[in-house]
CSV table of C-alpha atoms in Angstrom, one decimal:
chain,number,residue,atom,x,y,z
A,1,UNK,CA,5.2,32.8,8.4
A,2,UNK,CA,5.5,35.4,5.8
A,3,UNK,CA,8.5,37.5,4.7
A,4,UNK,CA,8.8,40.1,2.0
A,5,UNK,CA,12.0,40.0,-0.1
A,6,UNK,CA,13.0,43.5,-1.3
A,7,UNK,CA,12.9,44.3,-5.0
A,8,UNK,CA,16.6,45.0,-5.0
A,9,UNK,CA,17.3,41.3,-4.3
A,10,UNK,CA,19.8,42.3,-1.6
A,11,UNK,CA,19.0,41.8,2.0
A,12,UNK,CA,20.1,40.2,5.3
A,13,UNK,CA,18.3,37.4,7.2
A,14,UNK,CA,19.1,38.3,10.8
A,15,UNK,CA,19.0,36.2,13.9
A,16,UNK,CA,18.8,32.9,12.0
A,17,UNK,CA,19.5,29.7,13.8
A,18,UNK,CA,21.6,27.3,11.6
A,19,UNK,CA,23.4,24.0,12.3
A,20,UNK,CA,26.9,24.7,13.7
A,21,UNK,CA,28.6,23.1,10.7
A,22,UNK,CA,27.4,26.0,8.6
A,23,UNK,CA,29.9,28.2,10.6
A,24,UNK,CA,32.7,25.6,10.2
A,25,UNK,CA,32.3,24.3,13.7
A,26,UNK,CA,32.5,20.6,14.4
A,27,UNK,CA,29.4,18.7,13.3
A,28,UNK,CA,27.0,18.5,16.2
A,29,UNK,CA,23.4,19.1,17.1
A,30,UNK,CA,24.2,22.7,18.1
A,31,UNK,CA,22.5,25.6,16.6
A,32,UNK,CA,24.3,28.9,16.1
A,33,UNK,CA,22.7,32.3,15.7
A,34,UNK,CA,23.8,34.1,12.4
A,35,UNK,CA,23.1,36.8,9.9
A,36,UNK,CA,22.9,35.6,6.3
A,37,UNK,CA,23.6,38.2,3.7
A,38,UNK,CA,21.9,37.5,0.3
A,39,UNK,CA,22.3,39.3,-3.0
A,40,UNK,CA,21.5,38.4,-6.6
A,41,UNK,CA,20.2,35.0,-5.5
A,42,UNK,CA,23.4,33.9,-3.7
A,43,UNK,CA,24.6,33.9,-0.2
A,44,UNK,CA,27.2,36.7,0.1
A,45,UNK,CA,28.3,36.1,3.7
A,46,UNK,CA,27.4,34.3,6.9
A,47,UNK,CA,28.4,35.9,10.2
A,48,UNK,CA,27.6,35.8,13.9
A,49,UNK,CA,24.4,37.5,14.6
A,50,UNK,CA,24.8,41.3,14.8
A,51,UNK,CA,28.0,41.4,12.7
A,52,UNK,CA,26.4,42.2,9.3
A,53,UNK,CA,25.1,45.7,8.9
A,54,UNK,CA,24.4,46.0,5.2
A,55,UNK,CA,21.6,48.5,4.3
A,56,UNK,CA,18.1,48.8,5.6
A,57,UNK,CA,16.7,45.6,4.2
A,58,UNK,CA,16.9,43.4,7.2
A,59,UNK,CA,14.5,40.5,7.8
A,60,UNK,CA,14.5,39.3,11.4
A,61,UNK,CA,13.9,35.6,11.7
A,62,UNK,CA,13.7,35.9,15.5
A,63,UNK,CA,15.9,32.8,16.1
A,64,UNK,CA,13.9,30.8,13.5
A,65,UNK,CA,15.8,27.8,12.0
A,66,UNK,CA,17.2,28.0,8.4
A,67,UNK,CA,18.0,24.8,6.6
A,68,UNK,CA,19.2,24.0,3.1
A,69,UNK,CA,16.6,23.0,0.6
A,70,UNK,CA,16.0,19.3,0.5
A,71,UNK,CA,17.4,16.5,-1.7
A,72,UNK,CA,15.1,13.5,-2.3
A,73,UNK,CA,17.3,10.7,-3.5
A,74,UNK,CA,14.7,7.9,-4.0
A,75,UNK,CA,11.2,8.6,-5.5
A,76,UNK,CA,8.9,7.1,-8.0
A,77,UNK,CA,7.4,9.9,-10.0
A,78,UNK,CA,5.9,7.6,-12.7
A,79,UNK,CA,3.8,5.7,-10.0
A,80,UNK,CA,2.7,8.6,-8.0
A,81,UNK,CA,-0.9,9.5,-7.2
A,82,UNK,CA,-2.6,6.5,-8.8
A,83,UNK,CA,-4.1,5.3,-5.5
A,84,UNK,CA,-7.6,6.8,-6.1
A,85,UNK,CA,-7.9,4.4,-9.1
A,86,UNK,CA,-5.8,1.5,-8.0
A,87,UNK,CA,-5.5,0.7,-4.3
A,88,UNK,CA,-3.3,-2.0,-2.8
A,89,UNK,CA,-5.8,-4.8,-2.1
A,90,UNK,CA,-4.1,-6.1,1.1
A,91,UNK,CA,-1.3,-3.6,1.9
A,92,UNK,CA,1.5,-6.1,1.1
A,93,UNK,CA,4.5,-5.6,-1.1
A,94,UNK,CA,3.3,-8.3,-3.5
A,95,UNK,CA,-0.2,-6.7,-3.6
A,96,UNK,CA,1.5,-3.4,-4.5
A,97,UNK,CA,3.6,-5.0,-7.2
A,98,UNK,CA,0.5,-6.6,-8.8
A,99,UNK,CA,-1.6,-3.5,-8.5
A,100,UNK,CA,1.0,-1.2,-10.1
A,101,UNK,CA,1.5,-3.7,-12.9
A,102,UNK,CA,-2.2,-3.8,-13.7
A,103,UNK,CA,-2.5,0.0,-13.6
A,104,UNK,CA,0.6,0.4,-15.8
A,105,UNK,CA,-0.8,-1.9,-18.4
A,106,UNK,CA,-4.2,-0.2,-18.4
A,107,UNK,CA,-3.4,3.5,-18.0
A,108,UNK,CA,0.3,4.5,-18.4
A,109,UNK,CA,0.0,6.4,-21.7
A,110,UNK,CA,2.3,9.3,-22.1
A,111,UNK,CA,-0.2,12.0,-21.1
A,112,UNK,CA,-1.2,10.2,-17.9
A,113,UNK,CA,2.4,9.7,-16.7
A,114,UNK,CA,3.5,13.2,-17.6
A,115,UNK,CA,0.7,14.9,-15.7
A,116,UNK,CA,1.2,12.8,-12.6
A,117,UNK,CA,5.0,13.4,-12.7
A,118,UNK,CA,4.5,17.1,-13.0
A,119,UNK,CA,2.0,17.2,-10.2
A,120,UNK,CA,4.4,15.4,-7.9
A,121,UNK,CA,7.2,17.8,-8.7
A,122,UNK,CA,5.0,20.7,-7.9
A,123,UNK,CA,4.4,19.2,-4.5
A,124,UNK,CA,8.2,18.7,-3.9
A,125,UNK,CA,8.9,22.3,-5.1
A,126,UNK,CA,6.3,23.8,-2.7
A,127,UNK,CA,7.8,21.9,0.2
A,128,UNK,CA,11.3,23.1,-0.5
A,129,UNK,CA,13.0,20.4,-2.5
A,130,UNK,CA,15.8,21.4,-4.9
A,131,UNK,CA,16.9,18.0,-6.3
A,132,UNK,CA,15.1,14.7,-6.9
A,133,UNK,CA,16.1,11.2,-8.2
A,134,UNK,CA,13.3,9.1,-9.6
A,135,UNK,CA,13.1,5.4,-10.5
A,136,UNK,CA,11.4,4.8,-13.8
A,137,UNK,CA,9.6,1.5,-14.5
A,138,UNK,CA,11.5,0.4,-17.5
A,139,UNK,CA,10.6,-3.2,-18.3
A,140,UNK,CA,10.3,-3.3,-22.1
A,141,UNK,CA,8.2,-1.8,-23.8
A,142,UNK,CA,7.5,0.7,-21.0
A,143,UNK,CA,11.0,2.1,-21.3
A,144,UNK,CA,10.1,3.5,-24.7
A,145,UNK,CA,7.3,5.5,-23.1
A,146,UNK,CA,8.4,6.7,-19.8
A,147,UNK,CA,12.0,7.8,-20.5
A,148,UNK,CA,10.8,10.2,-23.2
A,149,UNK,CA,8.3,11.7,-20.7
A,150,UNK,CA,11.1,11.9,-18.2
A,151,UNK,CA,13.2,13.9,-20.6
A,152,UNK,CA,10.3,16.3,-21.3
A,153,UNK,CA,9.5,16.8,-17.7
A,154,UNK,CA,13.2,17.2,-16.7
A,155,UNK,CA,13.7,20.0,-19.3
A,156,UNK,CA,10.5,21.8,-18.2
A,157,UNK,CA,11.7,21.7,-14.5
A,158,UNK,CA,15.4,22.4,-15.2
A,159,UNK,CA,15.4,25.8,-13.6
A,160,UNK,CA,13.5,24.7,-10.5
A,161,UNK,CA,14.3,21.1,-9.6
A,162,UNK,CA,17.4,19.1,-10.6
A,163,UNK,CA,16.0,15.8,-11.8
A,164,UNK,CA,17.9,12.5,-12.1
A,165,UNK,CA,16.4,9.2,-13.2
A,166,UNK,CA,17.1,5.5,-12.8
A,167,UNK,CA,15.8,2.5,-14.8
A,168,UNK,CA,13.8,0.0,-12.7
A,169,UNK,CA,13.5,-3.6,-14.0
A,170,UNK,CA,13.2,-6.9,-12.3
A,171,UNK,CA,15.6,-9.8,-12.0
A,172,UNK,CA,14.3,-11.7,-15.1
A,173,UNK,CA,14.9,-8.6,-17.3
A,174,UNK,CA,18.4,-8.1,-15.8
A,175,UNK,CA,19.3,-11.8,-16.6
A,176,UNK,CA,17.8,-11.3,-20.2
A,177,UNK,CA,20.8,-9.7,-21.9
A,178,UNK,CA,18.7,-8.3,-24.8
A,179,UNK,CA,16.3,-6.6,-22.5
A,180,UNK,CA,19.0,-5.3,-20.2
A,181,UNK,CA,20.9,-3.9,-23.2
A,182,UNK,CA,17.8,-2.2,-24.6
A,183,UNK,CA,17.1,-0.6,-21.2
A,184,UNK,CA,20.7,0.5,-20.8
A,185,UNK,CA,20.7,2.0,-24.3
A,186,UNK,CA,17.7,4.1,-23.5
A,187,UNK,CA,19.0,5.0,-20.1
A,188,UNK,CA,22.3,6.1,-21.5
A,189,UNK,CA,20.5,8.3,-24.1
A,190,UNK,CA,18.6,10.0,-21.3
A,191,UNK,CA,21.8,10.4,-19.2
A,192,UNK,CA,20.3,8.2,-16.4
A,193,UNK,CA,21.5,5.5,-14.1
A,194,UNK,CA,21.1,1.8,-14.5
A,195,UNK,CA,19.0,0.0,-11.9
A,196,UNK,CA,16.7,-2.8,-10.9
A,197,UNK,CA,15.2,-4.7,-8.1
A,198,UNK,CA,16.0,-8.0,-6.4
A,199,UNK,CA,15.6,-9.6,-3.1
A,200,UNK,CA,15.4,-13.4,-2.4
A,201,UNK,CA,16.6,-14.9,-5.6
A,202,UNK,CA,18.9,-17.9,-6.3
A,203,UNK,CA,20.8,-16.1,-9.0
A,204,UNK,CA,21.6,-12.9,-7.2
A,205,UNK,CA,25.4,-13.2,-7.8
A,206,UNK,CA,24.7,-13.5,-11.6
A,207,UNK,CA,22.1,-10.7,-11.5
A,208,UNK,CA,24.6,-8.3,-9.9
A,209,UNK,CA,27.4,-9.2,-12.2
A,210,UNK,CA,25.2,-8.9,-15.3
A,211,UNK,CA,24.0,-5.4,-14.2
A,212,UNK,CA,27.4,-4.2,-13.3
A,213,UNK,CA,28.9,-5.5,-16.6
A,214,UNK,CA,26.3,-3.7,-18.6
A,215,UNK,CA,26.6,-0.5,-16.6
A,216,UNK,CA,30.4,-0.7,-17.2
A,217,UNK,CA,29.9,-1.2,-20.9
A,218,UNK,CA,27.7,1.9,-21.1
A,219,UNK,CA,29.6,4.0,-18.5
A,220,UNK,CA,26.6,4.2,-16.2
A,221,UNK,CA,26.3,4.6,-12.4
A,222,UNK,CA,24.0,2.1,-10.6
A,223,UNK,CA,21.2,2.5,-8.2
A,224,UNK,CA,19.3,-0.7,-7.1
A,225,UNK,CA,16.3,-1.7,-5.0
A,226,UNK,CA,17.9,-4.3,-2.7
A,227,UNK,CA,16.3,-6.8,-0.2
A,228,UNK,CA,13.0,-5.0,0.2
A,229,UNK,CA,11.7,-7.9,2.1
A,230,UNK,CA,11.3,-9.3,5.6
A,231,UNK,CA,12.9,-12.6,4.6
A,232,UNK,CA,16.2,-13.1,6.4
A,233,UNK,CA,17.4,-15.3,3.6
A,234,UNK,CA,17.7,-12.3,1.3
A,235,UNK,CA,21.3,-11.9,0.2
A,236,UNK,CA,21.1,-9.3,-2.7
A,237,UNK,CA,23.0,-6.7,-0.7
A,238,UNK,CA,25.9,-9.1,0.0
A,239,UNK,CA,25.9,-10.2,-3.6
A,240,UNK,CA,26.1,-6.6,-4.8
A,241,UNK,CA,29.0,-5.8,-2.5
A,242,UNK,CA,30.8,-8.9,-3.6
A,243,UNK,CA,30.3,-8.1,-7.3
A,244,UNK,CA,31.4,-4.5,-7.0
A,245,UNK,CA,34.6,-5.6,-5.2
A,246,UNK,CA,35.3,-8.6,-7.4
A,247,UNK,CA,34.7,-6.8,-10.6
A,248,UNK,CA,36.4,-3.5,-9.5
A,249,UNK,CA,33.4,-1.7,-10.8
A,250,UNK,CA,34.4,2.0,-11.4
A,251,UNK,CA,31.0,3.7,-11.2
A,252,UNK,CA,29.1,4.9,-8.3
A,253,UNK,CA,26.7,2.4,-6.6
A,254,UNK,CA,23.7,3.1,-4.5
A,255,UNK,CA,21.5,0.6,-2.7
A,256,UNK,CA,18.0,1.4,-1.6
A,257,UNK,CA,15.9,-0.3,1.1
A,258,UNK,CA,18.2,-3.0,2.4
A,259,UNK,CA,15.5,-4.0,4.8
A,260,UNK,CA,16.4,-7.7,5.4
A,261,UNK,CA,19.7,-7.1,7.2
A,262,UNK,CA,17.6,-5.7,10.1
A,263,UNK,CA,16.2,-9.2,10.9
A,264,UNK,CA,19.3,-11.3,10.0
A,265,UNK,CA,21.6,-12.7,12.7
A,266,UNK,CA,23.8,-10.0,14.1
A,267,UNK,CA,27.0,-11.6,12.8
A,268,UNK,CA,25.5,-11.9,9.3
A,269,UNK,CA,24.3,-8.3,9.2
A,270,UNK,CA,27.6,-6.8,10.5
A,271,UNK,CA,29.6,-8.9,7.9
A,272,UNK,CA,27.4,-7.6,5.1
A,273,UNK,CA,27.7,-4.0,6.4
A,274,UNK,CA,31.5,-4.4,6.5
A,275,UNK,CA,31.5,-5.6,2.9
A,276,UNK,CA,29.2,-2.8,1.8
A,277,UNK,CA,31.6,-0.2,3.3
A,278,UNK,CA,34.5,-2.0,1.6
A,279,UNK,CA,32.7,-1.8,-1.7
A,280,UNK,CA,32.0,1.9,-1.3
A,281,UNK,CA,28.2,1.5,-1.7
A,282,UNK,CA,25.9,4.2,-0.5
A,283,UNK,CA,22.6,3.2,1.2
A,284,UNK,CA,19.3,5.0,1.1
A,285,UNK,CA,16.7,4.2,3.6
A,286,UNK,CA,13.0,4.8,3.0
A,287,UNK,CA,11.8,4.8,6.6
A,288,UNK,CA,8.2,5.9,6.1
A,289,UNK,CA,7.4,3.6,3.2
A,290,UNK,CA,9.3,0.6,4.6
A,291,UNK,CA,7.5,0.9,7.9
A,292,UNK,CA,4.2,1.1,6.1
A,293,UNK,CA,4.8,-1.9,3.8
A,294,UNK,CA,7.1,-4.4,5.5
A,295,UNK,CA,5.9,-7.0,8.0
A,296,UNK,CA,2.4,-6.5,6.8
A,297,UNK,CA,0.8,-9.9,6.9
A,298,UNK,CA,-3.0,-9.7,7.2
A,299,UNK,CA,-3.9,-12.8,9.2
A,300,UNK,CA,-7.7,-12.3,9.5
A,301,UNK,CA,-7.1,-8.6,9.6
A,302,UNK,CA,-5.9,-8.6,13.2
A,303,UNK,CA,-2.1,-8.9,13.1
A,304,UNK,CA,0.1,-6.0,14.3
A,305,UNK,CA,3.6,-5.7,12.6
A,306,UNK,CA,6.4,-7.0,14.7
A,307,UNK,CA,9.3,-4.8,13.3
A,308,UNK,CA,9.7,-1.4,11.6
A,309,UNK,CA,10.8,-2.6,8.2
A,310,UNK,CA,13.8,-0.3,8.0
A,311,UNK,CA,17.4,-1.0,7.5
A,312,UNK,CA,20.3,-0.7,10.0
A,313,UNK,CA,21.0,2.9,9.1
A,314,UNK,CA,22.8,3.8,12.3
A,315,UNK,CA,25.1,0.8,12.0
A,316,UNK,CA,25.8,1.5,8.3
A,317,UNK,CA,26.7,5.1,9.1
A,318,UNK,CA,28.9,4.1,11.9
A,319,UNK,CA,30.8,1.8,9.6
A,320,UNK,CA,31.5,4.6,7.2
A,321,UNK,CA,28.8,3.9,4.7
A,322,UNK,CA,27.4,7.0,3.1
A,323,UNK,CA,23.7,7.1,4.0
A,324,UNK,CA,20.6,9.1,3.2
A,325,UNK,CA,16.9,8.9,3.8
A,326,UNK,CA,14.2,9.7,1.2
A,327,UNK,CA,10.5,9.7,0.3
A,328,UNK,CA,10.0,6.6,-1.9
A,329,UNK,CA,6.5,6.2,-3.2
A,330,UNK,CA,3.7,8.7,-3.0
A,331,UNK,CA,-0.1,7.9,-3.0
A,332,UNK,CA,0.3,4.6,-5.0
A,333,UNK,CA,-0.1,0.9,-4.0
A,334,UNK,CA,3.4,0.8,-2.4
A,335,UNK,CA,2.5,3.7,-0.1
A,336,UNK,CA,-0.9,5.2,0.2
A,337,UNK,CA,0.2,8.5,1.6
A,338,UNK,CA,3.1,11.0,1.3
A,339,UNK,CA,3.7,14.2,-0.6
A,340,UNK,CA,7.4,14.4,-1.4
A,341,UNK,CA,8.1,16.6,1.6
A,342,UNK,CA,11.8,16.4,2.6
A,343,UNK,CA,11.0,17.8,6.0
A,344,UNK,CA,8.4,15.1,6.7
A,345,UNK,CA,11.0,12.5,5.8
A,346,UNK,CA,13.4,14.0,8.3
A,347,UNK,CA,10.8,14.4,11.0
A,348,UNK,CA,9.4,10.9,10.7
A,349,UNK,CA,12.9,9.4,10.1
A,350,UNK,CA,14.0,10.7,13.5
A,351,UNK,CA,11.1,8.8,15.2
A,352,UNK,CA,11.4,5.6,13.2
A,353,UNK,CA,15.2,5.2,13.0
A,354,UNK,CA,16.1,6.6,16.5
A,355,UNK,CA,18.8,8.9,15.2
A,356,UNK,CA,17.7,11.7,17.5
A,357,UNK,CA,19.9,10.6,20.5
A,358,UNK,CA,22.5,11.3,21.7
A,359,UNK,CA,21.3,14.9,21.2
A,360,UNK,CA,24.8,16.2,21.0
A,361,UNK,CA,25.2,14.9,17.5
A,362,UNK,CA,21.6,14.0,16.6
A,363,UNK,CA,21.0,16.6,14.0
A,364,UNK,CA,24.0,16.0,11.9
A,365,UNK,CA,21.2,13.8,10.5
A,366,UNK,CA,19.7,16.9,8.8
A,367,UNK,CA,22.4,16.2,6.2
A,368,UNK,CA,20.6,13.0,5.4
A,369,UNK,CA,18.0,14.9,3.5
A,370,UNK,CA,20.4,17.5,2.1
A,371,UNK,CA,24.2,17.4,1.8
A,372,UNK,CA,24.6,13.5,2.0
A,373,UNK,CA,22.1,12.7,-0.8
A,374,UNK,CA,23.4,15.6,-2.9
A,375,UNK,CA,26.9,14.1,-2.6
A,376,UNK,CA,25.8,10.5,-3.2
A,377,UNK,CA,23.8,11.6,-6.2
A,378,UNK,CA,26.5,13.9,-7.6
A,379,UNK,CA,24.0,16.7,-8.0
A,380,UNK,CA,25.1,20.2,-9.0
A,381,UNK,CA,23.1,21.5,-5.9
A,382,UNK,CA,25.3,20.8,-2.9
A,383,UNK,CA,22.5,20.7,-0.2
A,384,UNK,CA,24.5,23.1,2.0
A,385,UNK,CA,24.4,26.7,3.0
A,386,UNK,CA,27.6,28.7,2.4
A,387,UNK,CA,29.0,32.0,1.1
A,388,UNK,CA,29.1,32.0,-2.8
A,389,UNK,CA,26.4,29.3,-3.0
A,390,UNK,CA,22.9,29.8,-4.3
A,391,UNK,CA,20.5,30.9,-1.6
A,392,UNK,CA,18.3,27.7,-1.5
A,393,UNK,CA,16.9,27.8,2.0
A,394,UNK,CA,13.9,26.7,4.0
A,395,UNK,CA,13.0,29.0,6.8
A,396,UNK,CA,11.0,27.9,9.9
A,397,UNK,CA,9.5,29.8,12.8
A,398,UNK,CA,10.7,27.0,15.1
A,399,UNK,CA,13.7,28.1,17.2
A,400,UNK,CA,14.9,24.7,18.5
A,401,UNK,CA,15.1,21.2,17.3
A,402,UNK,CA,12.3,20.1,19.6
A,403,UNK,CA,10.0,22.9,18.3
A,404,UNK,CA,10.9,22.1,14.7
A,405,UNK,CA,10.3,18.3,15.0
A,406,UNK,CA,7.0,18.7,16.9
A,407,UNK,CA,4.9,20.2,14.1
A,408,UNK,CA,4.5,19.8,10.4
A,409,UNK,CA,5.9,23.3,9.8
A,410,UNK,CA,3.3,24.1,7.1
A,411,UNK,CA,4.1,27.8,7.4
A,412,UNK,CA,7.6,27.4,6.3
A,413,UNK,CA,9.1,29.9,3.8
A,414,UNK,CA,11.0,28.5,0.9
A,415,UNK,CA,13.7,30.6,-0.8
A,416,UNK,CA,15.0,29.5,-4.2
A,417,UNK,CA,17.8,31.6,-5.6
A,418,UNK,CA,17.1,34.1,-2.8
A,419,UNK,CA,13.4,34.6,-3.8
A,420,UNK,CA,10.4,33.4,-1.8
A,421,UNK,CA,8.3,31.0,-3.8
A,422,UNK,CA,4.6,30.3,-3.8
A,423,UNK,CA,4.3,27.3,-1.5
A,424,UNK,CA,0.7,26.6,-2.4
A,425,UNK,CA,0.3,22.9,-3.0
A,426,UNK,CA,-1.5,21.7,-6.1
A,427,UNK,CA,-5.1,20.5,-5.6
A,428,UNK,CA,-5.7,16.8,-6.0
A,429,UNK,CA,-8.8,17.7,-8.0
A,430,UNK,CA,-6.5,18.5,-10.9
A,431,UNK,CA,-6.1,14.7,-11.3
A,432,UNK,CA,-9.8,13.8,-11.1
A,433,UNK,CA,-10.2,13.0,-14.8
A,434,UNK,CA,-7.2,10.6,-14.7
A,435,UNK,CA,-8.8,8.8,-11.8
A,436,UNK,CA,-12.1,8.3,-13.6
A,437,UNK,CA,-13.9,11.0,-11.6
A,438,UNK,CA,-16.1,13.7,-13.0
A,439,UNK,CA,-14.8,17.2,-12.7
């Protein structure tokens, strides 16, 4: 699909299908046909189709769907695109952890990390993403390298993608007060969030309290990798909720993955969900990556996974927990594929998480890659379409949800501040020298 934006910057997108909530109707899976008036990079008005008659510059979308630009709340820009030089030897989470550690020690000089980060953001931009949160490997001394790069890249991309960052350290570094303070200090200087990763660990209550205490001392919000495991004994999410409630932690708390509750006894899982809701914790599911990585046990190379690896997102949402879905890793040992495409996350999330039925309210889930992560993350970009807001839109030829979700929609048009951007994706060949390949 191609459209030509007039040089005046004032035009009307006619016959656009948008989610009913855009017109103030009750949230549902319904689409309504509207005209969207845009001028000087902002949405001027949204009215029922045929009601707007401004000037000659009218672009007929022929009932094509218009969605807000995407928000990707959980990514790993510093790990991205290293697969060609460092594959996961067996596809498991532990295999990925070891492989990334080896690549980090061998290759993560500033120039290497910066180029891969920039490449990944160019992919996200071309697909229609307006805001990204990335986790940054921060175990000392890596924190002194990667956070400086993050600041450079964030400044370079400030007018295109709103970029947040979270420190990522393991349980041993969280329990080491000196290391935790060093990471918190650097995170604070970069206006980031404090985070880490833990699953099955005997000291999870102490880990959560240590992290929340340090975050409170520095006035930082928290975003954690939680229970990214198929072991039903994992209790990090329960420990986090308990710690938030018991310490009256005042910052915002986000938990990613939370896979283990999906294979715990029903009573245990529901009690944890209730506690998470009480604590005000938001949960981010990474459906594509978790399905790829979890329950992967290569027994003679012939074992098929028994579960999807994802958290109980529908139950969490029903309990009032703010939820979102996101990309996670991209072409690295934790996930060999991916391209930071918010629409791919939505499309595959519908299949994996079964949030597409009942159809009457199924596509309120569009908000899980736009408005909900925008709110959870506190981004300036709202992830919504509305009068007075910047015209950050993704336009599709598809006219219905089933048309939209049945194809990759590679011909989408991306509007940023009302202008159509170049959606050409960067060529992987640009990274050949970093992968040890000859140009």
